[in-house]
Short mmCIF file of C-alpha atoms and ligand atoms in Angstrom, two decimals:
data_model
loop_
_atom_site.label_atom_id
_atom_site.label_comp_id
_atom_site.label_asym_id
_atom_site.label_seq_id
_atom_site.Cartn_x
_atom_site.Cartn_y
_atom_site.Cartn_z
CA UNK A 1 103.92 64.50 -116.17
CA UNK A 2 102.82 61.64 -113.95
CA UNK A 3 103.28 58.27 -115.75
CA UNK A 4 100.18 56.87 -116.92
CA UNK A 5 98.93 53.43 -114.97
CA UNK A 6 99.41 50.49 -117.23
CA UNK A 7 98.37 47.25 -117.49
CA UNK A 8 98.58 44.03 -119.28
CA UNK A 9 95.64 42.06 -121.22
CA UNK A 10 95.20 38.85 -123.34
CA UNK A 11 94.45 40.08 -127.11
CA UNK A 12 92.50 36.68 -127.24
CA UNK A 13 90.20 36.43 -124.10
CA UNK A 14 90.49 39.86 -122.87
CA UNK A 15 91.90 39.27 -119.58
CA UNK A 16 93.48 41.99 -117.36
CA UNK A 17 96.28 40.90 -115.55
CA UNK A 18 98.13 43.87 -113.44
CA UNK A 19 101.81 42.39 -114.85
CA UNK A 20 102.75 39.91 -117.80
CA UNK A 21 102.12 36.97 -118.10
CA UNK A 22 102.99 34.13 -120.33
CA UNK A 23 100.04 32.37 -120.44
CA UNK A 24 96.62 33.36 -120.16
CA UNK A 25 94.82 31.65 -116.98
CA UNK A 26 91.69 32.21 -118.59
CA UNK A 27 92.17 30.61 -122.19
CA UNK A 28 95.03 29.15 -121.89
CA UNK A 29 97.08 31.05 -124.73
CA UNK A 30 100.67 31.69 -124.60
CA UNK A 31 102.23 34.99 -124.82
CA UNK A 32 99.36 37.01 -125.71
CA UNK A 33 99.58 39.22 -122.77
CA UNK A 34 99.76 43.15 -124.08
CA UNK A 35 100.80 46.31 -122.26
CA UNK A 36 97.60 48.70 -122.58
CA UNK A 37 97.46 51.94 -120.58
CA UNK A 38 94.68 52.07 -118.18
CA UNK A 39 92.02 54.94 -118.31
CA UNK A 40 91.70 56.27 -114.97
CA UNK A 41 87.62 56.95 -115.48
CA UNK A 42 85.89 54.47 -117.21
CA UNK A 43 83.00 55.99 -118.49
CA UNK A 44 79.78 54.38 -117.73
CA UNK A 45 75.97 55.06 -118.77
CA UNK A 46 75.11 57.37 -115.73
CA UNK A 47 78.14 59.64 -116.01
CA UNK A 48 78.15 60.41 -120.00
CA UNK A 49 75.76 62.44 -121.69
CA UNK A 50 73.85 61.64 -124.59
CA UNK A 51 74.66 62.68 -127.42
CA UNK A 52 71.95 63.18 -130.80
CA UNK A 53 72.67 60.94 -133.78
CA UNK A 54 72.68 62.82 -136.99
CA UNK A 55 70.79 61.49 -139.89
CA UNK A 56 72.82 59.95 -142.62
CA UNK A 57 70.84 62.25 -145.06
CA UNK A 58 71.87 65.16 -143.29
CA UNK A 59 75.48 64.17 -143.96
CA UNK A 60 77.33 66.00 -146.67
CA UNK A 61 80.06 64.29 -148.34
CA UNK A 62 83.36 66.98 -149.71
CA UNK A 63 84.11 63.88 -151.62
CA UNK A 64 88.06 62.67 -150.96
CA UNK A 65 90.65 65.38 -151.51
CA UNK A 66 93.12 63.42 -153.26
CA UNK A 67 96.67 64.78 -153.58
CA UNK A 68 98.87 63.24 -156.31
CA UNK A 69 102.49 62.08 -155.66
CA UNK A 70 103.46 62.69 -158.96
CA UNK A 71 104.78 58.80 -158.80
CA UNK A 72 102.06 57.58 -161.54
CA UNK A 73 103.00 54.43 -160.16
CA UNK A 74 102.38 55.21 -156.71
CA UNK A 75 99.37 56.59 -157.18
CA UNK A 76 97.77 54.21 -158.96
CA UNK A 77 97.90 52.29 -156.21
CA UNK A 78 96.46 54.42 -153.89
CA UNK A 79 93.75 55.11 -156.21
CA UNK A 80 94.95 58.41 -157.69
CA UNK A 81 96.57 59.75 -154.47
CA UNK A 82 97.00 60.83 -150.83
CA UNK A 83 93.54 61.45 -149.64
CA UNK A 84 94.05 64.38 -146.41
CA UNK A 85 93.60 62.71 -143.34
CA UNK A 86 94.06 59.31 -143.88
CA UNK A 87 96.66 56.93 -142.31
CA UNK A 88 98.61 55.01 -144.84
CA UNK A 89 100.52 51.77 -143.82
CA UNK A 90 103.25 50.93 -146.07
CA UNK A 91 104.42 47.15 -145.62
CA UNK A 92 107.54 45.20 -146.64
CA UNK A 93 110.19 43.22 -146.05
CA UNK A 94 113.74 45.29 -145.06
CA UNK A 95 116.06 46.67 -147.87
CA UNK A 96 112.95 46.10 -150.60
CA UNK A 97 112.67 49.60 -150.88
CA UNK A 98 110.03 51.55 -148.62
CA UNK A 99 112.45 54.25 -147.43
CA UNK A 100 113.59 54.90 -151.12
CA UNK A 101 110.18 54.74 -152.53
CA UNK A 102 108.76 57.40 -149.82
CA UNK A 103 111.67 59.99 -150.11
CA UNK A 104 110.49 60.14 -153.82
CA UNK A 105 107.05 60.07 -153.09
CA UNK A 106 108.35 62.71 -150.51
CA UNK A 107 110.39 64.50 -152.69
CA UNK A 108 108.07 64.73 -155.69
CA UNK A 109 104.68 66.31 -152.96
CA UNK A 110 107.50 69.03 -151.63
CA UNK A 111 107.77 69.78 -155.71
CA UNK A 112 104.52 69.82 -155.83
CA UNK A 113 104.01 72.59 -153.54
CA UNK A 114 102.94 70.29 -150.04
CA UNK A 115 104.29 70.22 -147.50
CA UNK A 116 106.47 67.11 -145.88
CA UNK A 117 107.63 66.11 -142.76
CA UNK A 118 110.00 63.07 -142.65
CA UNK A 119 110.66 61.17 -139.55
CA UNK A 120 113.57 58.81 -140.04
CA UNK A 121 113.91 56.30 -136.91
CA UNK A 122 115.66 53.88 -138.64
CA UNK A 123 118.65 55.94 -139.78
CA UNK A 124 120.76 59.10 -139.06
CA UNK A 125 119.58 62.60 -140.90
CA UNK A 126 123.44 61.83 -142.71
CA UNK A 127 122.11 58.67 -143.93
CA UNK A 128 118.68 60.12 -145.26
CA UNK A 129 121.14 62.74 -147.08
CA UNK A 130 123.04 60.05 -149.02
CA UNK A 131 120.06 58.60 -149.87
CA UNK A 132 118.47 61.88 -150.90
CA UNK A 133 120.87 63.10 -153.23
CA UNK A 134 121.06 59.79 -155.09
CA UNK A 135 117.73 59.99 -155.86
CA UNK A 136 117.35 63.82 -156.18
CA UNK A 137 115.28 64.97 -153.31
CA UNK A 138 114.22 68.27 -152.25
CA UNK A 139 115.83 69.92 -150.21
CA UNK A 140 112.88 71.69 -148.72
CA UNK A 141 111.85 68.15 -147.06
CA UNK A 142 111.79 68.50 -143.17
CA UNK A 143 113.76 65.71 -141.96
CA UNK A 144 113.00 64.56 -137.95
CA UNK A 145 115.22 61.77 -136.26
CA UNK A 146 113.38 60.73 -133.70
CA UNK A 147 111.65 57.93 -131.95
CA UNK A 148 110.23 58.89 -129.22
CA UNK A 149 106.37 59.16 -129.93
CA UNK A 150 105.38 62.11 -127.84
CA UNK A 151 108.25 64.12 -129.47
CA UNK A 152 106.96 63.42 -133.22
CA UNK A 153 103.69 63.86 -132.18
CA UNK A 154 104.55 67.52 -130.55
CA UNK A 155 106.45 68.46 -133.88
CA UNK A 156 103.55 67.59 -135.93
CA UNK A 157 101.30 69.21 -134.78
CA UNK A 158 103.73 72.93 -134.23
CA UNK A 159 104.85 72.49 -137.69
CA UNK A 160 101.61 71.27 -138.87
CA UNK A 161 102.89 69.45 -142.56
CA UNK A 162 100.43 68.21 -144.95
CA UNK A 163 101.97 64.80 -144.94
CA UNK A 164 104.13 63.03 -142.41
CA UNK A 165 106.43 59.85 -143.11
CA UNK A 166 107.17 58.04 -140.17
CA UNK A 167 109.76 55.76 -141.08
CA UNK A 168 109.25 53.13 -139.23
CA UNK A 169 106.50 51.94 -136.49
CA UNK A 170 108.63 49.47 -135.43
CA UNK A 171 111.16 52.00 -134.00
CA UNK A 172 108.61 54.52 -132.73
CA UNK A 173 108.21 54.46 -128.52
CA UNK A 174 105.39 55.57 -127.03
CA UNK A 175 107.40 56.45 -123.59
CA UNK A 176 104.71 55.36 -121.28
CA UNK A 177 104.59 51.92 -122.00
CA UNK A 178 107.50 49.41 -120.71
CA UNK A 179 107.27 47.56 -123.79
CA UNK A 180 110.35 47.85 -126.28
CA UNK A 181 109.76 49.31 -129.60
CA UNK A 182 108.46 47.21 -132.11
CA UNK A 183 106.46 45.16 -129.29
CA UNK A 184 102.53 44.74 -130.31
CA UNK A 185 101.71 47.08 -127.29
CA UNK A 186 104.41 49.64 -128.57
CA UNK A 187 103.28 49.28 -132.03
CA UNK A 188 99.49 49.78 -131.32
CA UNK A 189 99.77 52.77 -129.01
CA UNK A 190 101.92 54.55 -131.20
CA UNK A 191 99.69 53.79 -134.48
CA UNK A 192 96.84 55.34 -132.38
CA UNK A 193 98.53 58.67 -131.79
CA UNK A 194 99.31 58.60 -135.52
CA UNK A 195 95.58 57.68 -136.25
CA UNK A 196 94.92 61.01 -133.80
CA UNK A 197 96.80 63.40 -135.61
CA UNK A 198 95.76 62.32 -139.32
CA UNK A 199 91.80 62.12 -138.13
CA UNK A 200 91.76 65.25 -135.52
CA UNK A 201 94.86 67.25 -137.19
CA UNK A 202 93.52 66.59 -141.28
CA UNK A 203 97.32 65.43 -142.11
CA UNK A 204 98.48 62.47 -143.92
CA UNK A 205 100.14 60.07 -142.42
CA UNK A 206 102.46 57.51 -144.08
CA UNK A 207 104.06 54.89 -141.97
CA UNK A 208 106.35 52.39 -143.01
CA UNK A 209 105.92 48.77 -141.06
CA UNK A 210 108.79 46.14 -141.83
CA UNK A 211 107.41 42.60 -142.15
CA UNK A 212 109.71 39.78 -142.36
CA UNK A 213 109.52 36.26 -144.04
CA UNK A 214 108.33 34.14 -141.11
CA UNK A 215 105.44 36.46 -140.66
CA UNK A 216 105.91 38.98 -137.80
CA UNK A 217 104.45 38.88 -134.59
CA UNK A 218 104.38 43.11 -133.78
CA UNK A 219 104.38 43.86 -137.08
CA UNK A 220 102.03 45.44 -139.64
CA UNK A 221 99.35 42.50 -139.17
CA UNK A 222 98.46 44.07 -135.98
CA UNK A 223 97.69 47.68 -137.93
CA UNK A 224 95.70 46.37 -140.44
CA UNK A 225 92.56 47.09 -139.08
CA UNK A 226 93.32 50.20 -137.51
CA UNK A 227 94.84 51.91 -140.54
CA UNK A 228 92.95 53.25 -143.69
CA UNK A 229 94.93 52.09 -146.49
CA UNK A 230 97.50 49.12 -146.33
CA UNK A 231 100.09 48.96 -149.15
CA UNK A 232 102.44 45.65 -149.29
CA UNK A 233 105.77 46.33 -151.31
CA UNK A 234 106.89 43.07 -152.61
CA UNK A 235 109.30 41.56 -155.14
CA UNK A 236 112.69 39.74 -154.40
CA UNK A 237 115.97 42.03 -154.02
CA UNK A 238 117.45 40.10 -157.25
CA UNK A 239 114.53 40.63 -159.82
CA UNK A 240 113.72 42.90 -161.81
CA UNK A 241 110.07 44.35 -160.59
CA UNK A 242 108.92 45.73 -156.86
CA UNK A 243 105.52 45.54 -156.95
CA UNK A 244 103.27 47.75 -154.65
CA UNK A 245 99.91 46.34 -153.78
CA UNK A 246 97.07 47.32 -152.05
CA UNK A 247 96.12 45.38 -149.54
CA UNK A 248 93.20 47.18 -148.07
CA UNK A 249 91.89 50.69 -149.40
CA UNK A 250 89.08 52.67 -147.49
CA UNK A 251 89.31 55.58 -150.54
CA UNK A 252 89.94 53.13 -153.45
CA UNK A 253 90.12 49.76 -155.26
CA UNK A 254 92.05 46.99 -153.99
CA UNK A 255 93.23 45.65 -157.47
CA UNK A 256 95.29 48.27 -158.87
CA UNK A 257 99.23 47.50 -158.48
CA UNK A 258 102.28 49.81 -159.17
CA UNK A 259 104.87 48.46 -160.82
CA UNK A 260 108.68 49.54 -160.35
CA UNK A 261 112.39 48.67 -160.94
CA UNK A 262 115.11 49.67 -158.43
CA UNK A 263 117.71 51.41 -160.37
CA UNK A 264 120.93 53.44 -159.66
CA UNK A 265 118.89 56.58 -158.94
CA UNK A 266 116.24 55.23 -156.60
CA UNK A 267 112.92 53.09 -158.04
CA UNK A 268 111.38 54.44 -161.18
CA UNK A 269 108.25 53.27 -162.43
CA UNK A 270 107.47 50.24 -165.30
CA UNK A 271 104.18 51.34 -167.48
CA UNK A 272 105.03 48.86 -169.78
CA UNK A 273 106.15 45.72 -167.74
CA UNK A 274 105.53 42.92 -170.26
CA UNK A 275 107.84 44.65 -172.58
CA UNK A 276 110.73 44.41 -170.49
CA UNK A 277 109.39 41.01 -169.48
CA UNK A 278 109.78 39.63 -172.91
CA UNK A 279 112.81 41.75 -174.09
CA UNK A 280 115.26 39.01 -173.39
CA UNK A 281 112.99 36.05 -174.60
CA UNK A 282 114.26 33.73 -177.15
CA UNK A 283 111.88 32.40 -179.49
CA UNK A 284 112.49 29.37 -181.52
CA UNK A 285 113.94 27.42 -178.36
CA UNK A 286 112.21 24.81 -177.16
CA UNK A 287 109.88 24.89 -173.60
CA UNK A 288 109.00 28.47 -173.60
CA UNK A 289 105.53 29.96 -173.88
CA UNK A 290 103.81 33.49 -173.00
CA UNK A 291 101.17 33.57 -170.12
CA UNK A 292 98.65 36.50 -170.66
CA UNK A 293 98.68 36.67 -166.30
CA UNK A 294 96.28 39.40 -164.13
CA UNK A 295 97.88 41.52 -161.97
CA UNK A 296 95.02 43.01 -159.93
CA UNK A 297 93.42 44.94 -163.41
CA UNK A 298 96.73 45.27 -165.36
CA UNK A 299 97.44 42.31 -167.81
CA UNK A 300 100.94 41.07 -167.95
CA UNK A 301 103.03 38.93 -170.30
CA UNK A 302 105.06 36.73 -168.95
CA UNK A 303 107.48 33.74 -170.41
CA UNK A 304 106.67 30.72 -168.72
CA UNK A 305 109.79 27.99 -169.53
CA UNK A 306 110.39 24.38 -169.03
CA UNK A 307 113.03 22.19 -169.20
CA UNK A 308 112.34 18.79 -169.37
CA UNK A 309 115.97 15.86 -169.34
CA UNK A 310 116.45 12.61 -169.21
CA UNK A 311 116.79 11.61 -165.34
CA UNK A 312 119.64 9.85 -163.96
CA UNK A 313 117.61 9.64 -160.50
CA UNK A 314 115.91 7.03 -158.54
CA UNK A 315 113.39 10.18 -157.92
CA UNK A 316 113.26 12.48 -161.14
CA UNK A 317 113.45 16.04 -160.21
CA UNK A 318 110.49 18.33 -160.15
CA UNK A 319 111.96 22.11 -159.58
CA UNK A 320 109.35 25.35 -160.11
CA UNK A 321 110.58 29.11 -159.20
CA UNK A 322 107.93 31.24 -159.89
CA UNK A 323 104.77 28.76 -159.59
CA UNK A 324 103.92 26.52 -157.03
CA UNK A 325 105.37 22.73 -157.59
CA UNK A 326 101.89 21.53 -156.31
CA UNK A 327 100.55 22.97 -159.88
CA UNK A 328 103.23 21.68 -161.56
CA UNK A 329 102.95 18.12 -160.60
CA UNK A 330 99.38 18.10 -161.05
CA UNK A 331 99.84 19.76 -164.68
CA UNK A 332 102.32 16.47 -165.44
CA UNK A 333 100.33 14.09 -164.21
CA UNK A 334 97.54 15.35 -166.57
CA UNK A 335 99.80 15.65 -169.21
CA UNK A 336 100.31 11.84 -168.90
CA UNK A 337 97.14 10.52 -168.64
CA UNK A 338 95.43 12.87 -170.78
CA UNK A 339 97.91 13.77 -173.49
CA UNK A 340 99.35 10.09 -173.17
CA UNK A 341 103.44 11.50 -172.75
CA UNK A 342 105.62 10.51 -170.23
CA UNK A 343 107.49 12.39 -167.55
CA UNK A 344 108.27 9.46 -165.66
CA UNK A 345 112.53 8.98 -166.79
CA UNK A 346 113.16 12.43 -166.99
CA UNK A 347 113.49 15.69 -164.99
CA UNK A 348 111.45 18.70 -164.80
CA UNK A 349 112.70 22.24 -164.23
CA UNK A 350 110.00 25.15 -164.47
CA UNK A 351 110.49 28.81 -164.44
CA UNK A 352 108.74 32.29 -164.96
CA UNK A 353 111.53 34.73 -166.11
CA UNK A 354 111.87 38.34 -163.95
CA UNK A 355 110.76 36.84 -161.01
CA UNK A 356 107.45 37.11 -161.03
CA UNK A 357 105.07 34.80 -159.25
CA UNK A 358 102.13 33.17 -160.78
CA UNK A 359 99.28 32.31 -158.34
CA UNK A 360 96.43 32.10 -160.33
CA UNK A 361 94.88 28.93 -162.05
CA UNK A 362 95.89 30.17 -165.76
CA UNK A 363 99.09 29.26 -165.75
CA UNK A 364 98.49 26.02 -166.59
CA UNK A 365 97.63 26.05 -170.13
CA UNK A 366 100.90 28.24 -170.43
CA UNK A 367 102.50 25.97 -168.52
CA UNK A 368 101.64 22.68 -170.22
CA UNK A 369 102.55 24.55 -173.64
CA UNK A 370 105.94 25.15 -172.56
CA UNK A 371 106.47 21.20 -170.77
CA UNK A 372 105.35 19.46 -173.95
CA UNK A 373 107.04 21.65 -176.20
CA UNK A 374 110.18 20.93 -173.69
CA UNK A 375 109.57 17.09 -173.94
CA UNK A 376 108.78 16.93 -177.25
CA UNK A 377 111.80 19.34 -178.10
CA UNK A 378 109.89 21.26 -180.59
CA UNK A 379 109.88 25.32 -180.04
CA UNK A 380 106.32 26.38 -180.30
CA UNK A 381 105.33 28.83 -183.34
CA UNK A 382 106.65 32.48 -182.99
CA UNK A 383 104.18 34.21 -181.00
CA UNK A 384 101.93 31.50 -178.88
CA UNK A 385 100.34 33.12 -176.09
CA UNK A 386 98.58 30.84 -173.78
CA UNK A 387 96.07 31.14 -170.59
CA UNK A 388 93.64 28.91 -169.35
CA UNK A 389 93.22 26.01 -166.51
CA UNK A 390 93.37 23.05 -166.54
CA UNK A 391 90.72 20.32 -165.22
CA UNK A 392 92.20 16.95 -163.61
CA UNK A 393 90.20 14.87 -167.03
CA UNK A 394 92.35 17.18 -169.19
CA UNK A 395 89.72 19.78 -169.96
CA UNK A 396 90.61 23.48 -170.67
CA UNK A 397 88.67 25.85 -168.43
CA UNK A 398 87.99 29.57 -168.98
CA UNK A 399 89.13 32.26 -166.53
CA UNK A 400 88.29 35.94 -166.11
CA UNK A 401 89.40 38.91 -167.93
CA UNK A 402 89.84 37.37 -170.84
CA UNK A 403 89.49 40.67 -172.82
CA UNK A 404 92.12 42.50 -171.10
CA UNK A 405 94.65 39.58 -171.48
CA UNK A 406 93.91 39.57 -175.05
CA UNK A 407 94.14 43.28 -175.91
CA UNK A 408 97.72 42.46 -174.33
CA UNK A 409 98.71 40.24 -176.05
CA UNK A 410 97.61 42.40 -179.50
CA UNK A 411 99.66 45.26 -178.14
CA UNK A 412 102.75 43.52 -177.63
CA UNK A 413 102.07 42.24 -181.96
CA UNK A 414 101.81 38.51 -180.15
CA UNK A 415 99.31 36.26 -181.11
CA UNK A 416 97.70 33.60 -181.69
CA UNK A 417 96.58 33.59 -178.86
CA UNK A 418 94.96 29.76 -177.26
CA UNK A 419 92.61 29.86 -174.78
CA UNK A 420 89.36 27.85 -173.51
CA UNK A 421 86.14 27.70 -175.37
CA UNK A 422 83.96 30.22 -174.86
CA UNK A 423 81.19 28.53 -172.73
CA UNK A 424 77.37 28.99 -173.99
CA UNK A 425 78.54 28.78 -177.37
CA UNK A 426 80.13 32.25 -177.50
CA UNK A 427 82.23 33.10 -180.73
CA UNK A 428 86.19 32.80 -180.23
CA UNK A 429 87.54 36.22 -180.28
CA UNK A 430 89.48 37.51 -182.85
CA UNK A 431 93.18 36.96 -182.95
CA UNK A 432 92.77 33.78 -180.27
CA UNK A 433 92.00 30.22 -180.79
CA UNK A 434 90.36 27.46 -178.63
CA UNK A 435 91.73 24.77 -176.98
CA UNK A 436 89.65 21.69 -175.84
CA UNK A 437 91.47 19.71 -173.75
CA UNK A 438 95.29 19.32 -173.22
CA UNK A 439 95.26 15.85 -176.19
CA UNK A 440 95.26 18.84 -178.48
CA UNK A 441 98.10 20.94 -177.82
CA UNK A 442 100.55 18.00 -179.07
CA UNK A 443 98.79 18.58 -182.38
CA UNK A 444 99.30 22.40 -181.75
CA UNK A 445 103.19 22.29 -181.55
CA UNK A 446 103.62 19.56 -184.05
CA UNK A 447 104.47 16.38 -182.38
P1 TYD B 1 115.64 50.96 -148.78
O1 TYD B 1 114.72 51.96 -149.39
O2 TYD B 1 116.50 51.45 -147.68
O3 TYD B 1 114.79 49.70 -148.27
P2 TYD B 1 113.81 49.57 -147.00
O4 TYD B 1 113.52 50.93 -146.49
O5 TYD B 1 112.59 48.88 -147.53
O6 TYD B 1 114.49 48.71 -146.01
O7 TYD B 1 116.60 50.41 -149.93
C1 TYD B 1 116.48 49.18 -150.57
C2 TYD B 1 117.69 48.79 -151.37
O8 TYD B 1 117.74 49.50 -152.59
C3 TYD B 1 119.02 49.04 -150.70
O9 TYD B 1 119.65 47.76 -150.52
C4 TYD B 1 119.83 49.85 -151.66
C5 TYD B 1 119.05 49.82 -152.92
N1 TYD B 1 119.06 51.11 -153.66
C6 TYD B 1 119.35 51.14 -155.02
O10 TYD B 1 119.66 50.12 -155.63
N2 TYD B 1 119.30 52.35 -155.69
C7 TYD B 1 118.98 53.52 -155.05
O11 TYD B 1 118.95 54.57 -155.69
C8 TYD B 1 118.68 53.46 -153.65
C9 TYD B 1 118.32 54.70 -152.91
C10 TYD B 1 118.71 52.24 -153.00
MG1 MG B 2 114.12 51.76 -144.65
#
């Protein structure tokens, strides 16, 4: 087969250049320049034939046939399961646990009666094996070590599987561009075929894209767009949870998250996350309180703790893992002026056990629980849970989904619970109690 004509063009401007270049000539961007194949006959007006529209009325919708992993985790996140010909991007950082989590997902659809065809680029079929039987695969999994693009793309579509894995774009080659594997041109060519075969061919397709810390360059960013659901694995190697989110969903919500824990026999999955959360948690210390957090729609408890000691720094030390320090700093500062303690001789060390990362705004009424009871060394009353934020004059602010963080907090026998009050003179719920501003919570823990 004759190689197809390639050529190179700016993914900013649009430029066609006939070889790379490392600078565009016409906006002036550097290394932008991808390898594109060149269609022979551009199709213009005159040559192609009209086609008719069809009315949207006229359309008839099957509704999404959704097949269930059997991972309850898994397919929560997807919205209830693999819908047939969509393209699934799977994202994450290496050795979180993509390959693991889709040879479960893999092995629990060829239980299930579908069909599965596996391509592993990364590693040897030996390797998949290893894996496999730690985690109990089937054996009726059709395993495919291959890169090369055209190859997969042939065995797809003569052994026609329900769902194919392609593990991962970044090693896939589409043979008739120069580009390495893993390069944006590479990437995007082969992601196309794959986009073929699920749209044309009815399969699902499941393709795992590594992305790396500093933010890749050829890496899943450039798929986005292009694929019809994008799941992000995240979580840190040495904490407890993996969390799979969904970053993008053409067949479902964008807020559900599957939770898991990476054990000796591959991931399983966490319904109950705050329990294990709190299960170590040691009440009647000093600078610990519970956070009722929102992970998409699940509530989650989580220990927020604080260590507060006398400096013996120029600088006192501020240290957060788990929230960001900017939210932190502000939260002492307000503390000071508002609540009238000092932070000013000592250090401050902030935490949120497992691992888990707090981005949202109510942390910091859980947060300023847990640094006054630190500085005043007084452990808060069994059972405190805490959510709210917090205004620069000291004001507690109400945040959404209050209901769900409470219910929560009743199922895990915690409470009270302090939150903001309820604006438009709304009744406190039962079981929780308001909190003004942050000059109260000294009264709160007893100082
Ligand atoms: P892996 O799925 O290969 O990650 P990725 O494909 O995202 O690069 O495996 C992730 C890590 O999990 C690996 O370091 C080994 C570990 N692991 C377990 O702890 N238990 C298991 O049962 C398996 C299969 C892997
Ligand atoms: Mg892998």
């Amino acid at each position: 087969m004759a190689k197809p004509r390639t050529g190179w063009r700016c993914q900013q401007c649009g430029y066609a250049a006939p070889k790379w270049l490392g600078r565009c000539p016409d906006c002036g961007e550097f290394g932008t320049f991808v390898e594109e194949v060149v269609s022979s006959a551009p199709s213009s007006a005159a040559s192609a034939v009209a086609r008719k529209p069809i009315l949207l009325g006229d359309v008839v919708a099957s509704g999404a046939a959704r097949t269930p992993t059997g991972l309850p985790e898994f397919d929560r996140v997807l919205g209830g399961g693999l819908v047939r010909g969509s393209l699934v991007l799977l994202a994450g950082e290496p050795g979180i646990g993509k390959s693991t989590l889709l040879l479960q997902a893999a092995a629990s659809l060829s239980r299930g009666g579908s069909s599965v065809l596996y391509v592993c680029g990364e590693e040897s079929a030996e390797q998949v094996k290893l894996r496999a039987e730690r985690i109990g695969a089937a054996d009726t999994i059709m395993l495919l070590p291959e890169v090369d693009a055209g190859a997969i793309e042939a065995t797809a579509l003569a052994e026609r599987p329900d769902v194919l894995i392609v593990d991962s774009i970044q090693t896939m080659v589409d043979p008739s561009l120069d580009g390495v594997a893993g390069s944006v041109g590479q990437v995007r060519a082969c992601a196309a075929r794959l986009m073929r075969l699920a749209k044309n061919e009815g399969m699902t397709v499941i393709v795992v894209g590594h992305v790396t810390k500093e933010g890749t360059v050829a890496g899943p960013r450039v798929l986005e767009h292009t694929v019809d659901v994008v799941l992000s694995f995240e979580g840190d190697r040495d904490h407890v949870f993996r969390i799979v989110r969904a970053a993008k969903n053409r067949f479902g919500s964008v807020s559900e998250i599957g939770v898991f824990e990476m054990a000796e026999a591959g991931l399983t999955g966490v319904s109950n996350p705050s329990a294990v959360l709190l299960a170590d948690r040691a009440t009647d210390v000093p600078g610990s309180c519970v956070l009722a957090t929102v992970e998409g729609t699940r509530p989650l408890l989580v220990e927020v703790q604080a260590l507060v000691t006398p400096t013996y720094l120029q600088m006192p030390r501020r240290l957060a893992v788990g929230v960001d320090t900017a939210r932190v700093l502000q939260s002492l500062a307000v503390l000071e002026r508002r609540a009238g303690l000092s932070f000013g001789q000592h250090d401050v060390y902030v935490s949120v056990a497992g691992g888990v990362k707090i981005a949202e705004p109510a942390v910091d009424l859980a947060l300023a629980f847990a640094l006054l009871s630190a500085r005043l060394d007084r452990a808060l009353p069994a059972g405190i849970v805490a959510f709210g934020e917090i205004g620069l004059t000291g004001e507690v602010r109400g945040v959404r989904q209050t209901q769900p963080r409470l219910a929560e907090a009743a199922r895990m026998g915690l409470g009270p619970v302090f939150l903001a009050t309820p604006s438009g003179g709304a009744r406190v719920p039962a079981g929780a109690r308001a909190v003004g501003s942050v000059r109260e919570i000294a009264a709160i823990i007893g100082g």
